[in-house]
Short mmCIF file of C-alpha atoms and ligand atoms in Angstrom, two decimals:
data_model
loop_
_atom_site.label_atom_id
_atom_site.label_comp_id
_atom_site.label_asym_id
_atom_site.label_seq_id
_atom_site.Cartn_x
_atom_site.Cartn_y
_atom_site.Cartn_z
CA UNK A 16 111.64 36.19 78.28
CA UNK A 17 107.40 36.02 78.51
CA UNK A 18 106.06 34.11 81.56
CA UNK A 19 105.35 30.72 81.59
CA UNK A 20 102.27 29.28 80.61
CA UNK A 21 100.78 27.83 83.63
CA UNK A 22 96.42 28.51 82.36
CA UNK A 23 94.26 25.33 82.39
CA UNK A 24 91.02 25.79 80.92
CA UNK A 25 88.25 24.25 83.57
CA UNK A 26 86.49 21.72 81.60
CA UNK A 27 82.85 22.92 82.50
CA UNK A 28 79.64 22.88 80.01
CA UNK A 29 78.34 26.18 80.10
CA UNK A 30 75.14 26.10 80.04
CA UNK A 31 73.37 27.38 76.94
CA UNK A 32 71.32 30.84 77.14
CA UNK A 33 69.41 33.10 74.63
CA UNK A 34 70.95 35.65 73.03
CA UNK A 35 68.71 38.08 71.48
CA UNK A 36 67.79 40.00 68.34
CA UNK A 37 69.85 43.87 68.40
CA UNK A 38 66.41 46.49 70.27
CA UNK A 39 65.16 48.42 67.45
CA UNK A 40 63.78 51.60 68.91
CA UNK A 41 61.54 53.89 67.06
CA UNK A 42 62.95 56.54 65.59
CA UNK A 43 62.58 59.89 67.18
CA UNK A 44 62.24 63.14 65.16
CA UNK A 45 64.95 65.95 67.25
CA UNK A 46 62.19 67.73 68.71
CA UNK A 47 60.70 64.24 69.92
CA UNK A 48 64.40 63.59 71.32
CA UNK A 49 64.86 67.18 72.80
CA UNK A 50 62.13 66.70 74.74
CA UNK A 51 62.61 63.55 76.32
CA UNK A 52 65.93 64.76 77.21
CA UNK A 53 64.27 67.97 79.18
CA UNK A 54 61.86 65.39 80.63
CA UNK A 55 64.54 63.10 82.08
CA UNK A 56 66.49 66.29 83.35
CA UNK A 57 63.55 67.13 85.14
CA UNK A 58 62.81 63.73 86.60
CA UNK A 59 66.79 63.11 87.69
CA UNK A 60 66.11 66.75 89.60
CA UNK A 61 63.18 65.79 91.39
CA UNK A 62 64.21 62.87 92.46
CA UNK A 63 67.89 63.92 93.18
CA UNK A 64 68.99 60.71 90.83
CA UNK A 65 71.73 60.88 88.63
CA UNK A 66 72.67 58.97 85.63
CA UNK A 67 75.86 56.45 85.56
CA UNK A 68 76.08 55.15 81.57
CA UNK A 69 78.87 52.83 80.29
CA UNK A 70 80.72 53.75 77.27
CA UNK A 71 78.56 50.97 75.09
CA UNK A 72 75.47 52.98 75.46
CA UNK A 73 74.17 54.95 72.75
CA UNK A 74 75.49 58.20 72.59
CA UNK A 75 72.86 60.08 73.87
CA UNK A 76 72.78 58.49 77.16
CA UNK A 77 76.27 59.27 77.24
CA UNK A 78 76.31 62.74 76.69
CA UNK A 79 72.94 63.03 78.82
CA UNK A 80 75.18 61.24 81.71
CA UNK A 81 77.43 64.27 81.59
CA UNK A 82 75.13 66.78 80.78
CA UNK A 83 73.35 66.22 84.20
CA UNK A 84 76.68 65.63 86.41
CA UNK A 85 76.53 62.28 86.26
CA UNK A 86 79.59 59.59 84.71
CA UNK A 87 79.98 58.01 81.61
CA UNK A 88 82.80 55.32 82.15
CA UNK A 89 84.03 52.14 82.56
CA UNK A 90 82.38 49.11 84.66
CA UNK A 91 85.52 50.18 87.42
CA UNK A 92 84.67 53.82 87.21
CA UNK A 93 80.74 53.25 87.35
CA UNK A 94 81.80 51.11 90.90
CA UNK A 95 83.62 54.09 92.32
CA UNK A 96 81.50 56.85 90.99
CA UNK A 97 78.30 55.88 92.85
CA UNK A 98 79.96 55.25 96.12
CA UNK A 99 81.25 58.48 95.81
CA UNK A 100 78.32 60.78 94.69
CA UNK A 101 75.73 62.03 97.19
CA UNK A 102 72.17 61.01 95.22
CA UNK A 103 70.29 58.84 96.97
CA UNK A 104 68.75 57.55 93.48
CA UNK A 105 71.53 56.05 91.25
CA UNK A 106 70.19 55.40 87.44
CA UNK A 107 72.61 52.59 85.95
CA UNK A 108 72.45 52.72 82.18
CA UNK A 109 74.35 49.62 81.33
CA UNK A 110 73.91 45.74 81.89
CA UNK A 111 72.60 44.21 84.64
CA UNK A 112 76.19 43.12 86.82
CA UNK A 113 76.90 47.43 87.01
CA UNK A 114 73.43 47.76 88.75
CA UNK A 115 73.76 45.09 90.98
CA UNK A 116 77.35 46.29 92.01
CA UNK A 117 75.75 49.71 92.40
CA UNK A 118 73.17 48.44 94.79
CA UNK A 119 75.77 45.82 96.54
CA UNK A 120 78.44 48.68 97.52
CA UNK A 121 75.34 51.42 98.33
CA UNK A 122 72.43 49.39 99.84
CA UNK A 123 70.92 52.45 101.26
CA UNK A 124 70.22 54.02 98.03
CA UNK A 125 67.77 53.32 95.23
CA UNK A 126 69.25 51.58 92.16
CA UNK A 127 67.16 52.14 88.91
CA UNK A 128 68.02 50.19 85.62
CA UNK A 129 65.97 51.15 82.17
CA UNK A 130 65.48 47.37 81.63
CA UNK A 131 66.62 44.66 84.12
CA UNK A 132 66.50 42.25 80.99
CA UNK A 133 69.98 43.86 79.90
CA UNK A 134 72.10 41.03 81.15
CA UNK A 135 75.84 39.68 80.01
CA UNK A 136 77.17 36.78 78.16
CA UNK A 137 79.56 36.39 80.80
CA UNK A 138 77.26 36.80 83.39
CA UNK A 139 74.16 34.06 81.69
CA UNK A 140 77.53 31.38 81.21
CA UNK A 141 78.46 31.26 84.87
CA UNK A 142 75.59 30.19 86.81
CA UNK A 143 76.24 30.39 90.89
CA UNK A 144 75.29 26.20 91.33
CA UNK A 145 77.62 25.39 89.24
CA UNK A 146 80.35 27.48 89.71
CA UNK A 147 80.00 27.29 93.67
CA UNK A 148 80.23 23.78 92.61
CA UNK A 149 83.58 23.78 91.11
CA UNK A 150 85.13 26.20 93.25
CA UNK A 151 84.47 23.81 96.01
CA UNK A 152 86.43 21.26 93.99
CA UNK A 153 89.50 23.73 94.41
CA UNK A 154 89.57 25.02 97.97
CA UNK A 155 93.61 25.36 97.62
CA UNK A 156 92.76 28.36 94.91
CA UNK A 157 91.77 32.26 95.15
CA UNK A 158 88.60 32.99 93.60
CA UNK A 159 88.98 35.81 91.41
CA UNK A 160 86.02 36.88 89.44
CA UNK A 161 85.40 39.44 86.81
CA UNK A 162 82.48 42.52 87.63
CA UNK A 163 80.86 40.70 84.67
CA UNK A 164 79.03 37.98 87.19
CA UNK A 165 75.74 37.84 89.65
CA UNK A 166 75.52 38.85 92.91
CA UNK A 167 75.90 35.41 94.16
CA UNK A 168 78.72 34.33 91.84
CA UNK A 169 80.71 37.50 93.36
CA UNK A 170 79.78 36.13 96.81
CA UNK A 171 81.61 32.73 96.35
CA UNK A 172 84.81 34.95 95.36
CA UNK A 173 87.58 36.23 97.09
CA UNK A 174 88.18 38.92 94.61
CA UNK A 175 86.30 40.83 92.08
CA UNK A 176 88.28 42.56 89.22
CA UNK A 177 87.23 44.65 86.35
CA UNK A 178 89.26 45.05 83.08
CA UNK A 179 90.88 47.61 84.28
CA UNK A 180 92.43 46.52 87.60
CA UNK A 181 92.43 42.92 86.26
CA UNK A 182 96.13 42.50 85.27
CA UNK A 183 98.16 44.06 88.64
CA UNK A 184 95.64 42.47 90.99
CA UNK A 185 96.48 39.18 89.48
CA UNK A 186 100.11 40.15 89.41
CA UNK A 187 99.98 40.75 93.11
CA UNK A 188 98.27 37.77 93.48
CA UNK A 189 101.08 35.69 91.99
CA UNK A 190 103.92 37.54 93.78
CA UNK A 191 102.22 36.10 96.92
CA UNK A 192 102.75 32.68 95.53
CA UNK A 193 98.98 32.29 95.12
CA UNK A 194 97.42 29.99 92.60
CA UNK A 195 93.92 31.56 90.96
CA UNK A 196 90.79 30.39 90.12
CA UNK A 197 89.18 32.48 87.40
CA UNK A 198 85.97 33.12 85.84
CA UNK A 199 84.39 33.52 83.91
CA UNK A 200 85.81 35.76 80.90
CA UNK A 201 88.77 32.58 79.30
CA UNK A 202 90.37 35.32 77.12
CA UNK A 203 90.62 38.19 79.70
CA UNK A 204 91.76 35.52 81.92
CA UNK A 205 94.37 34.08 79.50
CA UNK A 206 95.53 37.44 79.01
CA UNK A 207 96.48 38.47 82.50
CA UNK A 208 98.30 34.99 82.72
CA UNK A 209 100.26 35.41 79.51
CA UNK A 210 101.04 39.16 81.34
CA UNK A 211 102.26 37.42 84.77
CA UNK A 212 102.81 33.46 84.38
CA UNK A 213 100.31 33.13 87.15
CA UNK A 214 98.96 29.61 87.74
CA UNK A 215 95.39 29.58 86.75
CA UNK A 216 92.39 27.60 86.48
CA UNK A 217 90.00 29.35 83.75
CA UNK A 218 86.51 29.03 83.27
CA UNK A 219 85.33 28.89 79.74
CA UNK A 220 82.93 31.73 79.57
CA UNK A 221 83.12 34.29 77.02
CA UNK A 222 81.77 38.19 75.91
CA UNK A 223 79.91 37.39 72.21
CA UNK A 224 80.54 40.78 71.22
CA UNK A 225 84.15 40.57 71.11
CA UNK A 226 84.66 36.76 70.44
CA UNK A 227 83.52 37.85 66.83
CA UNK A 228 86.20 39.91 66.00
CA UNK A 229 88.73 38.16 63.30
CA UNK A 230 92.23 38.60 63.28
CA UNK A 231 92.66 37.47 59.37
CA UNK A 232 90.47 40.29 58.52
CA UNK A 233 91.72 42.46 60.96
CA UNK A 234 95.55 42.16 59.28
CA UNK A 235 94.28 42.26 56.50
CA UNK A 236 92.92 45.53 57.34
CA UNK A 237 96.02 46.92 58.95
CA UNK A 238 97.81 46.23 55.54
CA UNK A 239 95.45 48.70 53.82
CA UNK A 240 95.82 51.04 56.83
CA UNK A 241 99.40 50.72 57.64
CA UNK A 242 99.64 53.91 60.18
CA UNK A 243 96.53 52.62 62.26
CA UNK A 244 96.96 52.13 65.58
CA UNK A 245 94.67 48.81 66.61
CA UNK A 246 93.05 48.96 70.35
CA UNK A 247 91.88 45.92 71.61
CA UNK A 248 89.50 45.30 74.61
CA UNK A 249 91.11 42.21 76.33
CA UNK A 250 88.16 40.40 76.06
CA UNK A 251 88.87 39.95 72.23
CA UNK A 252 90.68 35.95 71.66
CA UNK A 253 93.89 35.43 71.88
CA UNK A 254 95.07 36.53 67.96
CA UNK A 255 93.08 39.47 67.81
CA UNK A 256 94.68 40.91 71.14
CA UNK A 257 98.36 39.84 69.86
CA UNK A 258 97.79 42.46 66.78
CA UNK A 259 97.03 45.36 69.12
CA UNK A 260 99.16 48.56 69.98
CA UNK A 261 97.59 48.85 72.70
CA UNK A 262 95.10 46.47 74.75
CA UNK A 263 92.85 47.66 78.05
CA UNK A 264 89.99 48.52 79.08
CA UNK A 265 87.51 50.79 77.87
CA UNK A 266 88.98 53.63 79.51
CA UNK A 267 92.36 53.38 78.32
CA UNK A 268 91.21 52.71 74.89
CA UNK A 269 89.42 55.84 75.09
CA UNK A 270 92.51 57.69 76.38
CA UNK A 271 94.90 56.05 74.06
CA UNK A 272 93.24 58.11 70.98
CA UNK A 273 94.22 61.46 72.45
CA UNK A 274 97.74 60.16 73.72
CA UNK A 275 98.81 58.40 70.19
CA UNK A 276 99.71 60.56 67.53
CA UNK A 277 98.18 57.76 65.39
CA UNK A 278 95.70 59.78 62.53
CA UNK A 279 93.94 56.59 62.32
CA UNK A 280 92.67 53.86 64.57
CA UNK A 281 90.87 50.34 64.53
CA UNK A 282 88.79 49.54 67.18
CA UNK A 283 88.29 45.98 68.38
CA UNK A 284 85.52 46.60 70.87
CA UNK A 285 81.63 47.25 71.07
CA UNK A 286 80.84 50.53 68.85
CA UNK A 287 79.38 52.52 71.28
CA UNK A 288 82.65 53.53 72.20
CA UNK A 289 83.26 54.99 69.06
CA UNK A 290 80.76 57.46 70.30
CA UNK A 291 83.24 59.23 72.99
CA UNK A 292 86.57 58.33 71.18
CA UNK A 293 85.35 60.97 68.37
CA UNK A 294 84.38 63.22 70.75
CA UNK A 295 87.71 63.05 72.57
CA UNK A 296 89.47 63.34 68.91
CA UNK A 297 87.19 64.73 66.62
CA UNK A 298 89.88 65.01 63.93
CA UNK A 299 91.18 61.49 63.83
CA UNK A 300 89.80 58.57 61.72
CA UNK A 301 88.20 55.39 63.23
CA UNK A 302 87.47 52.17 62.09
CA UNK A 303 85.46 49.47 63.08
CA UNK A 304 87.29 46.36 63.84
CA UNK A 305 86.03 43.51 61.37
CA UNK A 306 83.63 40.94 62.59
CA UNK A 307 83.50 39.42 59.41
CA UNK A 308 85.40 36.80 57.08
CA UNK A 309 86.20 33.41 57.79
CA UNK A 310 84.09 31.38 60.22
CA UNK A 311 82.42 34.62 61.22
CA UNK A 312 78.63 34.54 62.39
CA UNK A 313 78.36 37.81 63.23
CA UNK A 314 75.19 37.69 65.56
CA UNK A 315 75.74 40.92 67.13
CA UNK A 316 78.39 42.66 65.16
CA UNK A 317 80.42 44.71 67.54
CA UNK A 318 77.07 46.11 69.21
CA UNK A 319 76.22 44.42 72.51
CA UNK A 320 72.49 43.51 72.30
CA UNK A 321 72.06 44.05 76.19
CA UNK A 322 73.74 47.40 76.23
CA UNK A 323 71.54 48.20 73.05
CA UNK A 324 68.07 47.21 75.67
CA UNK A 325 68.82 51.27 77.10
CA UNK A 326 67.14 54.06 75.61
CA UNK A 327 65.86 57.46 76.33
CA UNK A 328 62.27 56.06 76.27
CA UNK A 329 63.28 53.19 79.08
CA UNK A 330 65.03 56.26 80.86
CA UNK A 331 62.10 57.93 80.86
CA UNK A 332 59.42 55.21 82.08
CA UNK A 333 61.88 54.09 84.99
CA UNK A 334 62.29 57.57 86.09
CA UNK A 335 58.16 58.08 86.14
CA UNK A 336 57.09 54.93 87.36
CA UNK A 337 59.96 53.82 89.75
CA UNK A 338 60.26 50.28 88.30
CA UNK A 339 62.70 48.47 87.49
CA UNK A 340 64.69 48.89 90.68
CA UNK A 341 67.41 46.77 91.86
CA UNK A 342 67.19 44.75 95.08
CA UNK A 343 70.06 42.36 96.55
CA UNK A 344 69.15 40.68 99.69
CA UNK A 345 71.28 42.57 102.44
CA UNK A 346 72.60 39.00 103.34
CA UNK A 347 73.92 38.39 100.13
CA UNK A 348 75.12 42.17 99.79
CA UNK A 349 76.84 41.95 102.64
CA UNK A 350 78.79 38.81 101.07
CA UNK A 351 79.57 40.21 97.54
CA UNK A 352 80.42 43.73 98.86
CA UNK A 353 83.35 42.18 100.71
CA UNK A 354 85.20 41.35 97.54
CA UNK A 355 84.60 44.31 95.39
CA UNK A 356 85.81 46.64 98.33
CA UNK A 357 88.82 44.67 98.47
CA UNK A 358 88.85 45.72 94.31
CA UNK A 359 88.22 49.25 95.35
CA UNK A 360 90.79 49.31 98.40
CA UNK A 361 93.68 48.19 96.17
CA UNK A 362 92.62 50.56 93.39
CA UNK A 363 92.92 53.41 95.71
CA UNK A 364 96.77 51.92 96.84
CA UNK A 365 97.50 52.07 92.75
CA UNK A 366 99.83 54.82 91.53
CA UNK A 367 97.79 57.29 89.56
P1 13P B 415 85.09 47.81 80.95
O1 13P B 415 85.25 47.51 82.38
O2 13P B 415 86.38 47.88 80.20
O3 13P B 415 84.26 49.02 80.75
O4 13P B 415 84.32 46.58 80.26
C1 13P B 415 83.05 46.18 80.62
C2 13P B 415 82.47 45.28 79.63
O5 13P B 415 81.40 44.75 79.78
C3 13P B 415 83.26 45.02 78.45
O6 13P B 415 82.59 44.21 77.56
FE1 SF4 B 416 78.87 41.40 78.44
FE2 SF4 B 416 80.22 41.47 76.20
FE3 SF4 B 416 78.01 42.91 76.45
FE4 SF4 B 416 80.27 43.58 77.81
S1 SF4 B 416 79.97 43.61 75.61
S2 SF4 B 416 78.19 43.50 78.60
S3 SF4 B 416 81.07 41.55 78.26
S4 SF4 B 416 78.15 40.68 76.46
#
């Protein structure tokens, strides 16, 4: 028997924000891009930085991330990884939330970001005023907030989750007979209440990138790929998730193509994950979820325009120049870092 429903969507106008066009970068011949790369090597050296890129990056970041001993991972992993690593320069290739928790959870150490612009749907629909506001409308509830947020919207919470810690946090939660206020991803936040019957309050944000995918076209596309195992970020709606084999985060959608003995999989997520899931199965098949069909708009199609804003030329620039650095009062650090360590302190309690 599944859980009871007990969600209630918050009825809150978010407010509107822009979303803008995919970067185009110019094209680089592979001497142009061989070079950069030896520049950048050079620059993380002097400077004893090193490079912490999420899997929606372009692939070169990626495999520059590695190639240099830094991480490529997911928003959970990038957390942990920079607490964890000894450079006092930490370059976050990524959106503007995994710099920010970067700097909140290592204040001493400089947090560099190829473009500060690269922010979040999620993020832009949950403004602190106004969800400060609400929450104070619901002092009875826990505030539980997804990584996706500001530094002050994780300040007003008394938990931050990512998507990969999201669903026994919020189990735990509702063992303790707790009722949850959560924002500001509705889907990811349905989903964890469909998984545990927890009583929650949802705010009515939203990821663009994965609010396009289509679950018409996406059985229709199983149908002409019967043996394809779908993975499904839990961001994705509600119809799109209920096709998947398996649903997670980025890391165990990653993992999953190595683990399956699947030949083939679709991937409902942004992708520049496709990037590593070849690498990690170079002799499997995978296919782009569909964005398209009916009612589709299609503005960014699969490819997050914010995680698009980093480059090897931005990489570069920050590295020379020293702009773009993060800075989070320590006051307000000192506030958000309480509930992300609580994140990190119950991750480490998890069975492997
Ligand atoms: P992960 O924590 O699964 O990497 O997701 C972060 C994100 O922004 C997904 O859109
Ligand atoms: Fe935000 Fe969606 Fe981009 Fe992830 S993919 S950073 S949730 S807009």
């Amino acid at each position: 028997m599944s859980p009871p429903n007990h969600a209630q969507e918050a009825s809150v106008t978010i407010p509107t924000f822009h979303v803008p066009d995919q970067p185009k970068w110019p094209e680089l011949t592979s001497d142009e891009q061989v070079a950069l790369k030896e520049r950048i090597k050079k620059l993380l050296k002097e400077q004893s930085a090193v490079l912490v890129a999420h899997y929606y990056t372009d692939g070169v970041l990626q495999d520059l991330a590695e190639e240099t001993g830094g991480c490529v991972a997911d928003s959970l992993e990038m957390a942990r990884f920079g607490t964890e690593h000894p450079a006092q320069t930490l370059v976050v290739a990524g959106v503007r939330f995994m710099g920010e928790t970067a700097k909140i959870l290592n204040n001493e150490k400089r947090v560099l970001m190829p473009d500060l612009k690269a922010t979040c749907s999620l993020d832009e629909g949950c403004p602190a005023e106004l969800f400060s506001a609400f929450c104070d409308q619901h002092p009875e509830h826990t505030v539980v907030v997804y990584a996706n947020t500001s530094a002050r919207v994780k300040a007003r919470s008394d938990w931050v989750v990512t998507s990969g810690i999201a669903l026994p946090i919020i189990r735990h939660l509702a063992e303790a007979g707790e009722k949850i206020l959560w924002a500001p991803d509705r889907h990811l936040g349905s989903y964890v209440q469909r998984l545990t019957g927890a009583e929650m309050i949802l705010w009515p944000g939203s990821c663009i990138v994965h609010e396009e995918f289509r679950s018409v076209a996406l059985a229709r596309m199983r149908r002409l790929h019967p043996d394809a195992a779908i993975l499904v970020h839990p961001e994705a709606p509600e119809p799109v998730v209920a096709l998947a084999d398996v649903v997670g985060s980025t890391t165990v959608l990653i993992k999953a193509v190595s683990t399956m003995p699947n030949r083939e999989f679709i991937v409902a997520t942004d992708a520049g994950i496709l990037h590593k899931m070849k690498k990690m199965a170079p002799d499997k098949t995978f296919l782009p979820a569909p964005t398209a069909g009916e009612g589709a708009t299609c503005q960014s199609c699969a490819m997050c325009p914010w995680m698009g804003m980093n480059s090897l030329q931005n990489l570069a620039e920050v590295l020379e120049n020293g702009t773009n650095e993060i800075f989070v009062s320590a006051d307000l650090a000192e506030k958000a870092r309480i509930p992300i360590r609580r994140m990190l302190d119950f991750a480490k309690k998890m069975p492997k």
